[in-house]
Amino acid sequence: MDFLAILTNALRGALGPEAAIYALAAVGLNVHFGYTGLLNFGQVGFMLVGAYGTAISVLSFELPLGVGVLVGIACAVVLALILGIPTLRLRGDYLAIATIAAAEVLRYLYRSEWAEPLTGGVFGLKQFADGFFELNPFTGALDLGPFDFSARALWLMVVAWSAALLAAGFVGLLVHSPWGRVLRSVREDELAARSLGKNVFAYKMQSLVLGGVFGAIAGSLLAVNSQSLNPDSFMPIITFYLWTIMILGGASRVMGPILGSVVFWFLLTFLDSFLRQAIGAGLIPSSVLAPSDIGAVRFAAVGLGLMLLMIFRPAGLIGNQKELRLDVR
Amino acid sequence: MSGEHETSGEEVLHEREELAQAEHAIAESSPSVGAVRAAEALADVEPVPGVAKLDPILVADNVSRHFGGVRAVEVDHLEVQRGTITALIGPNGAGKSTFFNLVTGFDQPDSGSWSFDGTDITGTSAYRIARLGMVRTFQLTKALMRLTTLENVMLGATAQRGERMLVAPLRMVWKRQERDIEQRSDELLERFRLSHMRDEYAGTMSGGQRKLLEMARALMVNPSMVMLDEPMAGVNPALTQSLLGHIQALRDEGMTIVLVEHDMDVIMSISDWIVCFAEGKVIAEGRPSDIRTNRAVIDAYLGARRALPDRADTPKPVTEDET
């Protein structure tokens, strides 16, 4: 078994563009749940409208990619308003139901035959991000011994990680302001916040929009990353990866989602490589585990890891354990 | 860590001593400025339900609320005199808390109108009513658990520039205001003897401390009227006395206080005016002396045992053994 290869693979996964994109989307989710207490189970829906907003603007309306990203963001704002206006005055669980349903409805809508002229239906869209790669300042691949990243991957990583860190930094600025204090008070007790003259609905709406916008940017980057887009890559399971990432790192911690994403992707790719190598070396007989099962097994292992984390470190890796011990409600 | 605990233990002892002295002072002192002022204002008011006051701060008309077939509140007319401590009493389910929720905008009535300080606030949302200067607390204390005590109090300040999303990232815009608010909060924490909890999560507080915190937080809004929903419930007798002291001090500063309370000794000792609810209706109102002898109130709520001639002859069953 080549442990060096396993480790480099895992690190590549932990630092790759996917990890950054998931981190960014999880930062948005952290605004929703970690700071405002909103139960958004449809973050992938925001990613979907962001991704398609970008791609459709470029392909169908021949707008520059940058404008496309803005269109994607605008779509997320609209989605947040549509979801928020009817549900944010109600109890928290209504938003949860609405978001999880909306994300699925959107996926079916975008893959429907009716929408095919714009979205490409089940065939999806391709080649809309050339504008992004034309701007690539890196000319050659980066080669650091066992590590190597192509110029393309490098450019994506720089942009995606910058976006994720900037978003986290912006959230940090916001939550450490009086605005953030109101947000956290809404999370703790809406009625108390209202009794002190705070327009709770407006704050919840702002939070939903802000987190949704981060989701949309993440979606755009995801689309750019693979230069192709298909509705079925926006399955509900992505939302739950994002929840995993946020809780793993520590909800209501500014850097929680970033760290969570790095660890999540490290474990995922580590297990993948490790199992593959172990099967290849004959350590695990193929009667026990076939290579085609690896994908499922690694997620099972991540699930097990999460359970252990919840038992021994329920507030996440960098969460405030003291905060969690408080008997809330 | 242990050193900290020892000092705070000493502090607590010291505070208790001060508290006992304060209680003593309250018990001994002649009626305060506010009490005298309130008594004068209410001197010529007839003790009948729905009576008009000289200078009402809150006026409610025909407010009704039904839950299915149950009539929770049906108030024809009620006025609250400015600068008084007005108590709402009545048996469980009499509609006191529902009336509270209605006038503060936390519940919508089936009919009725009410005004605060001359402004019609019928159907106004709760946060707007709070901003107008009518702030409430809750029967089940709502401490914001995962905010520190200081943050809890600072939250109460109104018109904070940094509470607008677009301004929030620009620290220099709200930094000075934030410092002023922090200073005011510290003063309030000092007043309510919560300074030692300043940077602790409110979730670590005891029930009584949460009651104090809630009151401090409400005052941060700079209200002209505070509505306290059972401020003494579940609070030990010593703390009750200190809460009473705070409430009287607020009245003396000119604030109007409406409270729902069950402890009759508390009610009789601090209220300037008492409104008695039963089955959603106001069945009586008047000065403590009027209420004590009111037939309707006794039937509905007090029980015959309390219908004794005067307070001076009435033994105080709960607070007596404490002093």
XYZ file of C-alpha atoms in Angstrom:
652
model
C 0.000 0.000 0.000
C 1.267 3.414 -0.918
C 0.483 5.568 2.067
C 2.085 8.635 0.556
C -0.298 8.414 -2.383
C -3.263 7.985 -0.073
C -2.243 11.012 1.930
C -1.580 13.239 -1.068
C -4.913 12.237 -2.548
C -6.631 13.079 0.706
C -4.901 16.436 0.936
C -5.747 17.175 -2.643
C -9.365 16.500 -1.811
C -9.201 18.662 1.300
C -7.764 21.658 -0.570
C -9.438 21.160 -3.921
C -12.042 23.452 -5.434
C -14.926 21.223 -4.328
C -13.934 21.639 -0.708
C -13.850 25.420 -1.171
C -17.231 25.454 -2.912
C -18.867 23.354 -0.225
C -17.252 25.565 2.404
C -18.784 28.640 0.778
C -22.249 27.089 0.626
C -21.872 25.961 4.252
C -20.925 29.513 5.272
C -24.321 30.505 3.914
C -26.008 27.732 5.822
C -24.173 28.860 8.943
C -25.723 32.319 8.564
C -29.118 30.647 8.389
C -28.849 28.053 11.095
C -25.787 28.926 13.147
C -26.634 32.582 13.690
C -30.345 32.967 12.991
C -31.662 29.510 13.812
C -33.401 29.174 10.447
C -33.879 25.561 9.407
C -32.906 25.641 5.749
C -32.977 22.136 4.323
C -32.807 23.349 0.752
C -29.473 25.115 0.447
C -28.855 23.079 -2.708
C -31.800 24.905 -4.280
C -29.939 28.196 -3.894
C -26.882 26.562 -5.463
C -29.026 25.339 -8.352
C -30.567 28.710 -9.194
C -27.129 30.321 -8.878
C -25.507 27.809 -11.207
C -28.267 27.927 -13.809
C -28.615 31.672 -13.582
C -24.964 31.943 -14.509
C -24.948 29.326 -17.267
C -28.195 30.409 -18.912
C -27.131 34.071 -18.957
C -23.949 33.121 -20.782
C -25.378 30.562 -23.199
C -28.828 31.906 -24.018
C -28.388 35.628 -23.519
C -24.697 35.887 -24.413
C -23.872 37.930 -21.344
C -20.347 37.936 -19.914
C -19.715 35.334 -17.206
C -19.353 37.976 -14.488
C -22.797 39.322 -15.259
C -24.030 35.730 -15.278
C -22.863 35.268 -11.695
C -24.761 38.420 -10.730
C -27.872 37.030 -12.416
C -27.373 33.831 -10.392
C -27.201 35.897 -7.210
C -30.354 37.768 -8.194
C -32.117 34.435 -8.709
C -31.133 33.405 -5.183
C -32.502 36.662 -3.769
C -35.804 36.049 -5.537
C -35.896 32.457 -4.274
C -35.214 33.636 -0.723
C -38.073 36.137 -0.945
C -40.473 33.548 -2.361
C -39.578 31.096 0.390
C -39.346 33.630 3.163
C -42.409 35.827 2.771
C -44.974 33.096 3.449
C -42.975 31.053 5.986
C -40.796 33.342 8.070
C -43.739 34.635 10.083
C -44.594 31.073 11.013
C -42.787 28.660 13.282
C -39.349 27.467 12.212
C -40.383 24.058 10.929
C -42.464 25.590 8.142
C -39.370 27.047 6.541
C -37.715 23.621 6.766
C -40.597 22.002 4.900
C -40.776 24.770 2.309
C -37.047 24.776 1.584
C -36.630 21.029 1.240
C -39.638 20.893 -1.072
C -38.592 23.946 -3.082
C -35.139 22.528 -3.773
C -36.646 19.345 -5.207
C -39.350 21.187 -7.147
C -36.668 23.390 -8.691
C -34.607 20.369 -9.700
C -37.596 18.812 -11.453
C -38.530 22.113 -13.025
C -35.048 22.668 -14.441
C -34.842 19.134 -15.818
C -38.351 19.171 -17.305
C -38.917 19.022 -21.038
C -40.791 22.300 -20.811
C -37.682 24.134 -19.610
C -35.353 22.349 -21.997
C -34.833 25.257 -24.439
C -33.198 27.202 -21.616
C -31.851 24.615 -19.177
C -31.075 21.764 -21.532
C -33.362 19.532 -19.499
C -31.840 16.204 -18.522
C -28.927 16.816 -20.893
C -27.833 19.885 -19.012
C -25.593 22.674 -20.227
C -21.929 22.722 -21.241
C -19.090 25.074 -22.058
C -20.239 28.346 -20.592
C -17.241 29.219 -18.425
C -14.580 29.812 -21.055
C -14.496 33.421 -19.987
C -13.335 32.320 -16.541
C -10.478 30.183 -17.779
C -9.331 32.829 -20.246
C -8.545 35.025 -17.257
C -6.312 32.360 -15.710
C -3.044 34.062 -14.701
C -1.327 30.706 -14.068
C 0.512 29.476 -17.096
C 2.026 26.238 -15.900
C 1.198 23.459 -13.494
C 2.383 23.673 -9.909
C 4.665 20.808 -8.945
C 5.548 20.294 -5.297
C 6.992 16.813 -5.136
C 4.085 14.461 -4.592
C 1.666 17.369 -5.064
C 0.827 18.743 -8.426
C -2.012 20.943 -9.528
C -2.770 21.869 -13.092
C -2.938 25.552 -13.969
C -6.697 25.172 -14.357
C -7.176 23.611 -10.930
C -4.887 26.180 -9.372
C -6.902 29.090 -10.768
C -10.140 27.558 -9.563
C -8.733 26.850 -6.116
C -7.475 30.395 -5.713
C -10.813 31.889 -6.725
C -12.972 29.438 -4.784
C -10.973 29.591 -1.568
C -10.780 33.377 -1.783
C -14.536 33.494 -2.177
C -15.059 31.141 0.773
C -12.654 33.021 3.038
C -14.007 36.413 2.010
C -17.523 35.204 2.714
C -16.481 33.887 6.119
C -14.690 37.151 6.861
C -17.733 39.164 5.833
C -19.948 37.014 8.030
C -17.446 37.518 10.851
C -17.728 41.295 10.475
C -21.516 41.107 10.373
C -22.097 38.837 13.335
C -19.791 40.828 15.565
C -21.862 43.936 14.963
C -25.133 44.992 16.578
C -26.841 43.465 13.534
C -25.332 40.109 14.406
C -26.449 40.541 17.989
C -30.043 40.924 16.862
C -29.645 37.900 14.608
C -28.438 35.773 17.511
C -31.225 37.065 19.714
C -33.709 35.935 17.063
C -32.074 32.516 17.181
C -32.463 32.387 20.955
C -35.970 33.727 21.272
C -38.001 35.530 18.652
C -40.609 36.843 21.045
C -37.995 38.379 23.327
C -36.379 40.101 20.354
C -39.764 41.423 19.263
C -40.568 42.652 22.753
C -37.399 44.772 22.565
C -38.510 46.494 19.384
C -36.707 44.367 16.807
C -38.389 43.653 13.494
C -37.758 39.921 13.631
C -39.247 39.180 10.224
C -36.929 41.634 8.488
C -33.863 40.167 10.177
C -34.835 36.620 9.293
C -35.405 37.716 5.707
C -32.024 39.434 5.512
C -30.383 36.322 6.888
C -32.163 34.059 4.426
C -31.156 36.277 1.508
C -27.525 36.601 2.619
C -27.011 32.867 3.170
C -28.842 32.107 -0.068
C -26.548 34.451 -1.985
C -23.501 32.578 -0.670
C -25.191 29.370 -1.811
C -25.759 30.856 -5.276
C -22.119 31.907 -5.631
C -21.086 28.415 -4.571
C -23.445 27.014 -7.231
C -21.941 29.249 -9.905
C -18.448 28.109 -8.956
C -19.560 24.495 -9.022
C -20.851 24.983 -12.542
C -17.694 26.770 -13.623
C -15.544 24.081 -12.025
C -16.877 21.301 -14.211
C -17.879 23.455 -17.202
C -21.042 21.393 -17.290
C -24.323 21.500 -15.503
C -26.993 18.925 -14.884
C -30.033 19.250 -12.619
C -29.331 15.864 -11.119
C -26.053 17.020 -9.634
C -28.202 19.129 -7.262
C -29.666 16.295 -5.245
C -31.007 16.928 -1.728
C -28.108 14.910 -0.344
C -25.836 17.907 -1.056
C -27.787 19.964 1.455
C -27.120 17.289 4.036
C -23.404 17.225 3.235
C -23.467 20.949 3.892
C -25.200 20.407 7.234
C -22.591 17.763 8.049
C -19.809 20.160 7.154
C -21.270 22.969 9.238
C -21.861 20.814 12.303
C -18.515 19.057 11.907
C -16.640 22.348 11.976
C -18.872 24.008 14.535
C -22.103 25.889 13.888
C -22.174 29.586 14.780
C -18.415 29.779 14.469
C -17.109 31.990 11.688
C -14.445 29.525 10.507
C -16.478 26.431 11.375
C -17.764 25.702 7.853
C -14.321 26.247 6.311
C -12.635 23.830 8.688
C -15.564 21.452 8.448
C -15.324 21.310 4.683
C -11.577 20.678 4.717
C -11.945 17.853 7.234
C -14.998 16.411 5.486
C -13.274 16.236 2.114
C -10.044 14.981 3.648
C -11.833 12.073 5.318
C -13.890 11.323 2.237
C -10.959 11.174 -0.175
C -8.747 9.485 2.400
C -11.230 6.669 2.873
C -11.763 6.392 -0.847
C -8.048 6.069 -1.580
C -7.421 3.873 1.386
C -10.172 1.389 0.548
C -9.141 1.283 -3.085
C -5.540 0.606 -2.172
C -6.521 -1.965 0.419
C -8.636 -3.863 -2.073
C -5.898 -3.561 -4.679
C -3.324 -4.960 -2.255
C -5.638 -7.795 -1.327
C -5.985 -6.674 2.304
C -9.754 -6.631 1.907
C -11.027 -9.621 -0.084
C -13.279 -8.604 -2.947
C -15.970 -10.899 -1.539
C -16.251 -8.501 1.406
C -16.008 -5.227 -0.444
C -16.015 -4.672 -4.183
C -14.463 -1.476 -5.621
C -17.904 -0.375 -6.780
C -19.116 -0.260 -3.162
C -16.440 2.134 -2.020
C -18.484 5.213 -2.733
C -21.233 4.041 -0.418
C -18.940 2.701 2.290
C -16.987 5.913 2.652
C -20.175 7.828 3.321
C -21.231 5.225 5.851
C -17.875 5.720 7.542
C -18.325 9.493 7.514
C -21.732 8.955 9.090
C -20.178 6.858 11.814
C -17.572 9.525 12.358
C -20.310 12.138 12.706
C -22.094 10.052 15.301
C -18.905 9.762 17.323
C -18.382 13.494 16.990
C -21.895 14.228 18.229
C -21.299 11.999 21.233
C -17.872 13.266 22.209
C -17.722 16.782 20.786
C -21.294 17.843 20.104
C -20.481 21.468 19.311
C -18.159 20.507 16.445
C -14.402 20.764 16.119
C -14.076 24.458 16.950
C -17.528 24.984 18.407
C -17.952 26.421 21.857
C -18.646 23.355 23.982
C -19.666 25.539 26.905
C -22.310 27.226 24.786
C -23.832 23.897 23.840
C -24.099 22.714 27.407
C -26.532 25.499 28.168
C -30.004 24.203 28.396
C -31.596 26.104 25.556
C -35.373 26.268 25.752
C -10.828 29.751 38.808
C -11.382 28.809 42.449
C -10.011 32.183 43.563
C -12.618 33.893 41.461
C -15.298 31.857 43.109
C -14.195 32.802 46.595
C -14.255 36.497 45.864
C -17.629 36.255 44.167
C -18.867 34.361 47.212
C -17.796 37.219 49.424
C -19.383 39.660 47.053
C -22.616 37.771 47.249
C -22.567 37.866 51.029
C -21.855 41.552 50.919
C -24.680 42.073 48.492
C -27.073 40.157 50.677
C -26.257 42.405 53.547
C -26.823 45.489 51.478
C -30.011 43.978 50.201
C -31.317 43.342 53.666
C -30.606 46.946 54.554
C -32.354 48.130 51.432
C -35.370 46.014 52.250
C -35.428 47.429 55.705
C -35.249 50.931 54.329
C -38.168 50.256 52.000
C -40.265 48.834 54.800
C -39.495 51.675 57.180
C -39.720 54.611 54.820
C -42.791 56.763 54.507
C -44.598 56.682 51.118
C -42.227 57.654 48.326
C -42.609 60.647 46.034
C -44.083 58.450 43.329
C -46.543 56.816 45.685
C -47.754 60.190 46.908
C -48.033 61.506 43.371
C -49.940 58.413 42.253
C -52.255 58.582 45.249
C -53.041 62.222 44.477
C -53.723 61.473 40.835
C -56.105 58.680 41.758
C -57.659 60.407 44.755
C -60.922 61.411 43.108
C -61.320 58.348 40.902
C -64.377 56.249 41.665
C -63.544 52.583 42.222
C -65.863 51.210 39.534
C -64.945 49.084 36.480
C -64.083 51.132 33.392
C -63.748 54.419 35.267
C -61.972 57.296 33.497
C -58.623 58.496 34.870
C -57.159 62.010 34.909
C -54.222 61.300 32.650
C -54.450 57.826 31.120
C -51.410 56.479 29.287
C -53.183 53.365 28.040
C -56.829 53.321 26.989
C -58.519 50.141 25.779
C -62.011 49.954 24.305
C -64.169 46.891 23.620
C -61.158 44.588 23.365
C -62.257 41.000 22.935
C -60.534 37.751 22.179
C -62.146 34.348 21.874
C -60.426 31.006 21.697
C -62.967 28.799 19.995
C -66.017 29.071 22.220
C -64.079 30.364 25.195
C -64.294 34.051 25.917
C -60.732 34.852 26.988
C -60.950 38.631 27.100
C -63.880 41.003 26.854
C -62.880 44.380 28.212
C -65.392 47.182 27.623
C -63.226 50.021 28.772
C -60.021 50.250 30.742
C -57.677 53.123 31.446
C -54.273 53.036 33.080
C -53.193 56.185 34.904
C -49.752 57.526 33.984
C -47.044 57.204 36.628
C -48.756 54.546 38.705
C -48.189 50.929 39.551
C -51.323 49.231 38.289
C -51.803 45.577 39.102
C -53.952 43.136 37.180
C -55.265 40.376 39.372
C -57.699 37.566 38.888
C -57.913 33.797 39.037
C -56.069 31.613 36.547
C -57.605 31.883 33.108
C -59.202 35.243 33.871
C -57.607 36.764 30.759
C -54.913 38.919 32.326
C -52.060 37.552 30.279
C -54.168 37.430 27.137
C -55.049 41.088 27.654
C -51.319 41.742 28.032
C -50.573 39.942 24.805
C -53.306 41.832 22.986
C -52.323 45.353 23.931
C -48.617 44.699 23.365
C -49.270 43.324 19.890
C -48.291 39.731 20.619
C -51.794 38.504 19.843
C -54.563 39.800 17.590
C -57.966 40.540 19.114
C -61.300 39.715 17.512
C -62.393 43.295 18.010
C -61.521 46.449 19.884
C -59.173 49.384 19.806
C -56.601 50.752 22.183
C -54.236 53.659 22.317
C -50.974 54.336 24.043
C -49.882 57.819 25.001
C -52.514 59.287 22.700
C -51.471 57.205 19.685
C -53.876 54.645 18.331
C -51.925 51.388 18.318
C -54.724 48.995 17.396
C -53.227 46.170 15.357
C -49.730 47.664 15.429
C -47.027 45.018 15.364
C -45.311 44.156 18.614
C -41.905 45.558 17.743
C -43.400 48.938 16.790
C -45.302 49.105 20.063
C -42.076 48.392 21.925
C -40.340 51.196 20.053
C -43.155 53.570 21.018
C -42.210 53.001 24.642
C -44.464 50.210 25.867
C -42.268 47.263 26.737
C -43.287 43.961 28.233
C -41.664 41.041 29.967
C -42.831 37.451 29.915
C -44.364 35.104 32.422
C -41.830 32.433 31.472
C -38.605 34.373 31.473
C -37.043 34.728 28.087
C -33.360 35.144 28.734
C -31.386 34.934 25.509
C -29.385 31.944 26.674
C -26.412 31.955 24.333
C -25.852 35.683 24.559
C -23.877 37.115 27.428
C -25.645 39.076 30.124
C -24.157 42.271 28.741
C -25.281 41.452 25.207
C -28.770 40.713 26.494
C -29.022 44.173 27.958
C -27.301 45.957 25.073
C -29.788 44.412 22.694
C -32.531 46.466 24.318
C -31.176 49.808 23.108
C -33.276 51.287 20.322
C -32.234 53.152 17.176
C -28.895 51.365 16.962
C -27.146 52.341 13.764
C -25.208 49.092 13.632
C -28.383 47.063 13.561
C -28.855 47.848 9.889
C -27.331 45.187 7.717
C -25.637 47.511 5.268
C -24.024 49.589 8.001
C -23.096 46.655 10.225
C -19.740 45.826 8.590
C -18.600 49.441 8.933
C -17.427 49.472 12.507
C -16.492 53.133 12.577
C -20.108 54.149 11.948
C -21.491 52.499 15.075
C -18.453 52.211 17.317
C -19.145 55.294 19.396
C -22.822 54.590 19.824
C -21.914 51.042 20.823
C -19.624 52.363 23.540
C -22.386 54.583 24.925
C -24.805 51.673 24.915
C -22.276 49.498 26.696
C -21.858 52.141 29.347
C -25.606 52.462 29.869
C -25.885 48.687 30.042
C -23.181 48.493 32.655
C -25.023 51.072 34.733
C -28.220 49.031 34.523
C -26.384 45.820 35.406
C -24.929 47.618 38.385
C -28.371 48.822 39.439
C -29.797 45.303 39.255
C -26.697 43.765 40.844
C -25.829 41.641 37.876
C -22.392 43.103 37.174
C -20.633 39.934 38.260
C -22.533 38.028 35.539
C -21.651 40.573 32.841
C -19.650 38.299 30.563
C -21.351 35.019 31.413
C -23.925 33.438 29.170
C -27.419 34.333 30.323
C -28.173 30.616 30.180
C -26.015 30.110 33.262
C -28.186 32.429 35.360
C -30.597 31.368 38.044
C -34.313 31.933 37.611
C -34.317 35.016 39.812
C -31.350 36.542 38.052
C -33.150 36.032 34.759
C -36.123 37.990 36.082
C -33.771 40.832 36.981
C -32.061 40.574 33.619
C -35.358 40.766 31.809
C -36.286 43.898 33.681
C -32.921 45.515 33.017
C -33.224 44.641 29.339
C -36.711 46.121 29.134
C -35.475 49.366 30.705
C -32.773 49.607 28.061
C -35.533 50.346 25.547
C -36.204 53.586 27.495
C -39.880 52.821 27.913
C -42.492 55.115 29.384
C -44.531 52.095 30.385
C -43.412 48.631 31.441
C -45.729 45.651 31.496
C -44.489 42.912 33.795
C -46.086 39.492 33.494
C -45.677 37.811 36.875
C -42.310 39.311 37.744
C -42.201 37.605 41.135
C -43.170 34.086 40.058
C -40.624 31.563 41.250
C -38.449 34.150 42.934
C -37.272 33.775 46.521
C -38.665 36.211 49.102
C -35.440 38.203 49.490
C -35.206 38.771 45.755
C -38.911 39.592 45.651
C -38.232 42.459 48.007
C -35.420 43.720 45.832
C -37.592 43.433 42.705
C -40.312 45.375 44.492
C -37.782 48.026 45.363
C -36.799 48.308 41.723
C -40.411 48.542 40.578
C -41.200 51.275 43.086
C -38.060 53.157 42.136
C -39.141 53.083 38.494
C -42.541 54.456 39.394
C -40.856 57.199 41.414
C -38.875 58.086 38.296
C -42.185 58.650 36.510
C -42.569 55.369 34.668
C -45.929 53.645 34.416
C -45.949 50.027 35.501
C -48.596 47.428 34.841
C -48.075 44.048 36.381
C -49.816 40.734 36.555
C -49.173 39.055 39.857
C -50.649 36.378 42.071
C -49.000 37.137 45.369
C -51.623 39.227 47.176
C -49.175 40.589 49.739
C -47.022 41.926 46.955
C -50.004 43.403 45.165
C -51.466 45.078 48.212
C -48.163 46.542 49.326
C -46.976 48.151 46.118
C -49.954 48.815 43.844
C -51.472 52.240 43.482
C -54.405 50.825 41.566
C -55.726 47.317 41.127
C -57.808 45.929 38.284
C -59.502 42.624 38.889
C -60.277 40.295 35.990
C -62.633 37.332 36.023
C -63.742 35.312 33.019
C -62.209 37.854 30.670
C -64.054 40.849 32.095
C -62.972 43.618 34.414
C -65.130 43.001 37.482
C -63.607 45.605 39.743
C -60.953 48.242 39.996
C -59.800 50.551 42.700
C -57.196 51.312 45.329
C -55.900 48.361 47.377
C -58.213 49.379 50.211
C -61.226 49.327 47.865
C -60.296 45.968 46.413
C -59.711 44.357 49.776
C -63.334 44.893 50.727
C -64.896 44.476 47.301
C -67.530 41.731 47.368
C -67.080 40.727 43.702
C -63.328 40.379 44.071
C -63.604 38.334 47.203
C -66.070 35.992 45.586
C -64.036 35.615 42.440
C -60.581 35.378 43.768
C -59.443 36.386 47.194
C -61.463 34.039 49.339
C -63.128 35.179 52.522
C -59.997 34.804 54.660
C -58.411 37.862 53.085
C -61.393 40.104 53.604
C -59.964 41.505 56.790
C -60.409 45.125 57.839
C -56.960 46.595 57.237
C -53.496 45.780 56.155
C -51.899 46.731 59.466
C -53.839 43.989 61.232
C -53.226 41.435 58.558
C -50.346 39.102 59.311
C -48.025 38.638 56.367
C -47.740 34.889 56.028
C -44.896 34.540 53.523
C -42.546 37.431 54.024
C -42.793 37.533 57.780
C -40.419 34.669 58.582
C -37.874 36.027 56.140
C -37.225 39.357 57.862
